[in-house]
Amino acid sequence: MTRIFSGIKPTGHLTLGNYLGAVRRWADVDQHRADALFCIVDLHALTVDHDPGRVRRLSRQAATLLLASGLDPELCTVFVQSHVDEHARLSYVLECVATDGEMRRMIQYKEKAARERVRGGSVRLSLLTYPVLMAADILAYGTDEVPVGDDQTQHVELTRDLATRFNQRYGHTFAVPRATRPAVAARVMNLQEPTSKMGKTDDVGPGVVYLLDEPEVVRKKIMRAVTDSGQDLGYDREARPGVSNLLEILAACSGGNPEALGGVYESYGALKKDTAEAVVELLRPVQERHKELCADPAYVEGVLRIGAEKARAMARPRVDAAYQAIGLLAAG
């Protein structure tokens, strides 16, 4: 059976972009067709300045929202990265296979390091090496497919390179995974800056719809979305990013086609209104289930505990094999 691994980083509240770009597909498709693991990658949240209490709160919230979105622990494995030691164990071994040049070419490191240099500061070492930890997250489970957005493709390519290099040097140990991408709304854009991704760590609150936003807040944000000059409501991501973003969101919520929807509307107001209502209805069951789960924290804790036990049992034999292959003595 195909094995899928994907994770979500608890660095901010989950957004409509996270849901339409990844989480809904995990729930509707991936957990039913594959042996799927979905992870709160909390160790990745430590690569930048952070508040420890907030990381813990966001980790719990993310896990609760994944379950509220339809991930079924009877069908898939939901767990927290730091609860499974094999991630950190394998990460160091893979650091011994990766090169300094590979790490410094990673786009996120280059961009963040450049910004810090301008300020006269420096980034944490973990920001340089975390792509190797991401590779360990994937390779520990014999993953075949990694559902990702366009901005994460480089990390999967690095993972493939490290798996291939390890196998060639030390004997076949790892499956070489491939990236997969959802067809529609894989990259939902900021409502106020439609050329930028709707990220959960954004400071531009009005441009980001969070999964737990109240309906009136959702409506207000979408009705105030930036649009394009002129009255043409046709779909064109390059020439009309504002209206195209709204059409993609509406299409993803309704199961329609953004190009076809572009020919339906004659005013921005009507498009925004329909998009807002579609998003409100999409999020309603998620918010209702989230409220129920928050009233039963023991259930969520139990899911994460059992998920970590399952993940540990899957990862340990492969990580132990990697230790032996690279030359480490087996523990007594």
PDB file of N, CA, C and O in Angstrom, residues 146-187:
ATOM      1  N   VAL A 146       4.724  12.534  -0.908  1.00  0.00           N
ATOM      2  CA  VAL A 146       4.681  13.666   0.013  1.00  0.00           C
ATOM      3  C   VAL A 146       3.802  14.745  -0.618  1.00  0.00           C
ATOM      4  O   VAL A 146       4.232  15.420  -1.555  1.00  0.00           O
ATOM      5  N   PRO A 147       2.562  14.930  -0.143  1.00  0.00           N
ATOM      6  CA  PRO A 147       1.714  15.993  -0.698  1.00  0.00           C
ATOM      7  C   PRO A 147       2.235  17.360  -0.248  1.00  0.00           C
ATOM      8  O   PRO A 147       2.326  17.636   0.942  1.00  0.00           O
ATOM      9  N   VAL A 148       2.605  18.204  -1.203  1.00  0.00           N
ATOM     10  CA  VAL A 148       3.194  19.506  -0.858  1.00  0.00           C
ATOM     11  C   VAL A 148       2.681  20.589  -1.804  1.00  0.00           C
ATOM     12  O   VAL A 148       2.203  20.316  -2.905  1.00  0.00           O
ATOM     13  N   GLY A 149       2.814  21.832  -1.364  1.00  0.00           N
ATOM     14  CA  GLY A 149       2.619  22.976  -2.240  1.00  0.00           C
ATOM     15  C   GLY A 149       3.896  23.257  -3.005  1.00  0.00           C
ATOM     16  O   GLY A 149       4.959  22.670  -2.726  1.00  0.00           O
ATOM     17  N   ASP A 150       3.810  24.186  -3.943  1.00  0.00           N
ATOM     18  CA  ASP A 150       4.961  24.492  -4.794  1.00  0.00           C
ATOM     19  C   ASP A 150       6.175  24.944  -3.990  1.00  0.00           C
ATOM     20  O   ASP A 150       7.320  24.678  -4.363  1.00  0.00           O
ATOM     21  N   ASP A 151       5.937  25.631  -2.856  1.00  0.00           N
ATOM     22  CA  ASP A 151       7.050  26.192  -2.096  1.00  0.00           C
ATOM     23  C   ASP A 151       7.839  25.140  -1.333  1.00  0.00           C
ATOM     24  O   ASP A 151       8.902  25.436  -0.792  1.00  0.00           O
ATOM     25  N   GLN A 152       7.318  23.902  -1.271  1.00  0.00           N
ATOM     26  CA  GLN A 152       8.032  22.846  -0.551  1.00  0.00           C
ATOM     27  C   GLN A 152       8.685  21.830  -1.484  1.00  0.00           C
ATOM     28  O   GLN A 152       9.311  20.874  -1.015  1.00  0.00           O
ATOM     29  N   THR A 153       8.558  22.032  -2.774  1.00  0.00           N
ATOM     30  CA  THR A 153       9.099  21.061  -3.722  1.00  0.00           C
ATOM     31  C   THR A 153      10.607  20.890  -3.549  1.00  0.00           C
ATOM     32  O   THR A 153      11.139  19.770  -3.643  1.00  0.00           O
ATOM     33  N   GLN A 154      11.316  21.983  -3.274  1.00  0.00           N
ATOM     34  CA  GLN A 154      12.768  21.917  -3.119  1.00  0.00           C
ATOM     35  C   GLN A 154      13.163  20.985  -1.980  1.00  0.00           C
ATOM     36  O   GLN A 154      14.163  20.272  -2.066  1.00  0.00           O
ATOM     37  N   HIS A 155      12.357  20.971  -0.906  1.00  0.00           N
ATOM     38  CA  HIS A 155      12.675  20.106   0.225  1.00  0.00           C
ATOM     39  C   HIS A 155      12.508  18.625  -0.128  1.00  0.00           C
ATOM     40  O   HIS A 155      13.293  17.784   0.323  1.00  0.00           O
ATOM     41  N   VAL A 156      11.504  18.317  -0.930  1.00  0.00           N
ATOM     42  CA  VAL A 156      11.324  16.925  -1.342  1.00  0.00           C
ATOM     43  C   VAL A 156      12.450  16.501  -2.276  1.00  0.00           C
ATOM     44  O   VAL A 156      12.930  15.360  -2.211  1.00  0.00           O
ATOM     45  N   GLU A 157      12.901  17.403  -3.131  1.00  0.00           N
ATOM     46  CA  GLU A 157      14.035  17.080  -4.001  1.00  0.00           C
ATOM     47  C   GLU A 157      15.294  16.798  -3.182  1.00  0.00           C
ATOM     48  O   GLU A 157      16.060  15.879  -3.497  1.00  0.00           O
ATOM     49  N   LEU A 158      15.526  17.588  -2.138  1.00  0.00           N
ATOM     50  CA  LEU A 158      16.659  17.315  -1.256  1.00  0.00           C
ATOM     51  C   LEU A 158      16.504  15.942  -0.601  1.00  0.00           C
ATOM     52  O   LEU A 158      17.475  15.166  -0.510  1.00  0.00           O
ATOM     53  N   THR A 159      15.297  15.638  -0.143  1.00  0.00           N
ATOM     54  CA  THR A 159      15.040  14.339   0.482  1.00  0.00           C
ATOM     55  C   THR A 159      15.373  13.205  -0.480  1.00  0.00           C
ATOM     56  O   THR A 159      15.999  12.207  -0.104  1.00  0.00           O
ATOM     57  N   ARG A 160      14.968  13.345  -1.728  1.00  0.00           N
ATOM     58  CA  ARG A 160      15.266  12.328  -2.740  1.00  0.00           C
ATOM     59  C   ARG A 160      16.773  12.182  -2.941  1.00  0.00           C
ATOM     60  O   ARG A 160      17.295  11.066  -3.029  1.00  0.00           O
ATOM     61  N   ASP A 161      17.469  13.311  -2.987  1.00  0.00           N
ATOM     62  CA  ASP A 161      18.922  13.275  -3.167  1.00  0.00           C
ATOM     63  C   ASP A 161      19.615  12.572  -2.005  1.00  0.00           C
ATOM     64  O   ASP A 161      20.527  11.758  -2.213  1.00  0.00           O
ATOM     65  N   LEU A 162      19.183  12.879  -0.775  1.00  0.00           N
ATOM     66  CA  LEU A 162      19.819  12.275   0.396  1.00  0.00           C
ATOM     67  C   LEU A 162      19.532  10.777   0.457  1.00  0.00           C
ATOM     68  O   LEU A 162      20.424   9.983   0.802  1.00  0.00           O
ATOM     69  N   ALA A 163      18.304  10.375   0.137  1.00  0.00           N
ATOM     70  CA  ALA A 163      17.974   8.950   0.143  1.00  0.00           C
ATOM     71  C   ALA A 163      18.801   8.198  -0.890  1.00  0.00           C
ATOM     72  O   ALA A 163      19.373   7.126  -0.595  1.00  0.00           O
ATOM     73  N   THR A 164      18.896   8.761  -2.075  1.00  0.00           N
ATOM     74  CA  THR A 164      19.661   8.105  -3.143  1.00  0.00           C
ATOM     75  C   THR A 164      21.140   8.011  -2.774  1.00  0.00           C
ATOM     76  O   THR A 164      21.780   6.956  -2.960  1.00  0.00           O
ATOM     77  N   ARG A 165      21.700   9.086  -2.238  1.00  0.00           N
ATOM     78  CA  ARG A 165      23.113   9.113  -1.870  1.00  0.00           C
ATOM     79  C   ARG A 165      23.402   8.099  -0.758  1.00  0.00           C
ATOM     80  O   ARG A 165      24.404   7.364  -0.805  1.00  0.00           O
ATOM     81  N   PHE A 166      22.528   8.064   0.257  1.00  0.00           N
ATOM     82  CA  PHE A 166      22.718   7.110   1.354  1.00  0.00           C
ATOM     83  C   PHE A 166      22.672   5.680   0.818  1.00  0.00           C
ATOM     84  O   PHE A 166      23.526   4.845   1.157  1.00  0.00           O
ATOM     85  N   ASN A 167      21.683   5.391  -0.013  1.00  0.00           N
ATOM     86  CA  ASN A 167      21.541   4.039  -0.551  1.00  0.00           C
ATOM     87  C   ASN A 167      22.760   3.630  -1.372  1.00  0.00           C
ATOM     88  O   ASN A 167      23.209   2.474  -1.311  1.00  0.00           O
ATOM     89  N   GLN A 168      23.306   4.572  -2.147  1.00  0.00           N
ATOM     90  CA  GLN A 168      24.462   4.250  -2.984  1.00  0.00           C
ATOM     91  C   GLN A 168      25.719   4.024  -2.159  1.00  0.00           C
ATOM     92  O   GLN A 168      26.535   3.157  -2.480  1.00  0.00           O
ATOM     93  N   ARG A 169      25.871   4.786  -1.067  1.00  0.00           N
ATOM     94  CA  ARG A 169      27.087   4.687  -0.257  1.00  0.00           C
ATOM     95  C   ARG A 169      27.049   3.534   0.740  1.00  0.00           C
ATOM     96  O   ARG A 169      28.069   2.880   0.984  1.00  0.00           O
ATOM     97  N   TYR A 170      25.885   3.294   1.325  1.00  0.00           N
ATOM     98  CA  TYR A 170      25.825   2.397   2.482  1.00  0.00           C
ATOM     99  C   TYR A 170      24.887   1.214   2.312  1.00  0.00           C
ATOM    100  O   TYR A 170      24.708   0.436   3.244  1.00  0.00           O
ATOM    101  N   GLY A 171      24.285   1.075   1.138  1.00  0.00           N
ATOM    102  CA  GLY A 171      23.360  -0.026   0.911  1.00  0.00           C
ATOM    103  C   GLY A 171      21.925   0.467   0.956  1.00  0.00           C
ATOM    104  O   GLY A 171      21.602   1.431   1.651  1.00  0.00           O
ATOM    105  N   HIS A 172      21.068  -0.216   0.214  1.00  0.00           N
ATOM    106  CA  HIS A 172      19.688   0.258   0.082  1.00  0.00           C
ATOM    107  C   HIS A 172      18.973   0.223   1.428  1.00  0.00           C
ATOM    108  O   HIS A 172      18.805  -0.832   2.031  1.00  0.00           O
ATOM    109  N   THR A 173      18.558   1.394   1.881  1.00  0.00           N
ATOM    110  CA  THR A 173      17.901   1.547   3.180  1.00  0.00           C
ATOM    111  C   THR A 173      16.583   2.299   3.062  1.00  0.00           C
ATOM    112  O   THR A 173      15.621   1.982   3.765  1.00  0.00           O
ATOM    113  N   PHE A 174      16.522   3.291   2.186  1.00  0.00           N
ATOM    114  CA  PHE A 174      15.370   4.191   2.122  1.00  0.00           C
ATOM    115  C   PHE A 174      14.636   4.103   0.787  1.00  0.00           C
ATOM    116  O   PHE A 174      15.273   3.980  -0.269  1.00  0.00           O
ATOM    117  N   ALA A 175      13.320   4.202   0.860  1.00  0.00           N
ATOM    118  CA  ALA A 175      12.530   4.450  -0.340  1.00  0.00           C
ATOM    119  C   ALA A 175      12.784   5.886  -0.796  1.00  0.00           C
ATOM    120  O   ALA A 175      13.039   6.773   0.032  1.00  0.00           O
ATOM    121  N   VAL A 176      12.741   6.127  -2.081  1.00  0.00           N
ATOM    122  CA  VAL A 176      12.942   7.474  -2.623  1.00  0.00           C
ATOM    123  C   VAL A 176      11.562   8.056  -2.931  1.00  0.00           C
ATOM    124  O   VAL A 176      10.886   7.614  -3.863  1.00  0.00           O
ATOM    125  N   PRO A 177      11.117   9.039  -2.136  1.00  0.00           N
ATOM    126  CA  PRO A 177       9.733   9.528  -2.267  1.00  0.00           C
ATOM    127  C   PRO A 177       9.568  10.488  -3.433  1.00  0.00           C
ATOM    128  O   PRO A 177      10.548  10.980  -4.000  1.00  0.00           O
ATOM    129  N   ARG A 178       8.328  10.782  -3.758  1.00  0.00           N
ATOM    130  CA  ARG A 178       8.021  11.773  -4.792  1.00  0.00           C
ATOM    131  C   ARG A 178       7.009  12.770  -4.239  1.00  0.00           C
ATOM    132  O   ARG A 178       6.188  12.438  -3.377  1.00  0.00           O
ATOM    133  N   ALA A 179       7.080  13.987  -4.744  1.00  0.00           N
ATOM    134  CA  ALA A 179       6.133  15.032  -4.344  1.00  0.00           C
ATOM    135  C   ALA A 179       4.861  14.905  -5.162  1.00  0.00           C
ATOM    136  O   ALA A 179       4.898  14.601  -6.353  1.00  0.00           O
ATOM    137  N   THR A 180       3.711  15.126  -4.525  1.00  0.00           N
ATOM    138  CA  THR A 180       2.437  15.181  -5.232  1.00  0.00           C
ATOM    139  C   THR A 180       1.763  16.499  -4.897  1.00  0.00           C
ATOM    140  O   THR A 180       1.932  17.038  -3.798  1.00  0.00           O
ATOM    141  N   ARG A 181       0.973  17.031  -5.834  1.00  0.00           N
ATOM    142  CA  ARG A 181       0.350  18.349  -5.664  1.00  0.00           C
ATOM    143  C   ARG A 181      -1.129  18.281  -5.972  1.00  0.00           C
ATOM    144  O   ARG A 181      -1.516  17.713  -6.994  1.00  0.00           O
ATOM    145  N   PRO A 182      -1.975  18.864  -5.122  1.00  0.00           N
ATOM    146  CA  PRO A 182      -3.403  18.947  -5.436  1.00  0.00           C
ATOM    147  C   PRO A 182      -3.628  19.842  -6.645  1.00  0.00           C
ATOM    148  O   PRO A 182      -2.873  20.783  -6.893  1.00  0.00           O
ATOM    149  N   ALA A 183      -4.700  19.562  -7.402  1.00  0.00           N
ATOM    150  CA  ALA A 183      -4.907  20.249  -8.672  1.00  0.00           C
ATOM    151  C   ALA A 183      -5.441  21.665  -8.509  1.00  0.00           C
ATOM    152  O   ALA A 183      -5.111  22.555  -9.283  1.00  0.00           O
ATOM    153  N   VAL A 184      -6.306  21.914  -7.532  1.00  0.00           N
ATOM    154  CA  VAL A 184      -6.970  23.206  -7.392  1.00  0.00           C
ATOM    155  C   VAL A 184      -6.622  23.827  -6.050  1.00  0.00           C
ATOM    156  O   VAL A 184      -6.586  23.154  -5.024  1.00  0.00           O
ATOM    157  N   ALA A 185      -6.369  25.133  -6.050  1.00  0.00           N
ATOM    158  CA  ALA A 185      -6.148  25.911  -4.831  1.00  0.00           C
ATOM    159  C   ALA A 185      -4.992  25.380  -3.996  1.00  0.00           C
ATOM    160  O   ALA A 185      -5.034  25.382  -2.783  1.00  0.00           O
ATOM    161  N   ALA A 186      -3.944  24.912  -4.670  1.00  0.00           N
ATOM    162  CA  ALA A 186      -2.776  24.460  -3.935  1.00  0.00           C
ATOM    163  C   ALA A 186      -2.041  25.635  -3.296  1.00  0.00           C
ATOM    164  O   ALA A 186      -1.258  25.447  -2.378  1.00  0.00           O
ATOM    165  N   ARG A 187      -2.316  26.836  -3.770  1.00  0.00           N
ATOM    166  CA  ARG A 187      -1.596  27.996  -3.262  1.00  0.00           C
ATOM    167  C   ARG A 187      -2.577  29.168  -3.146  1.00  0.00           C
ATOM    168  O   ARG A 187      -2.669  30.017  -4.045  1.00  0.00           O
TER     169      ARG A 187
END
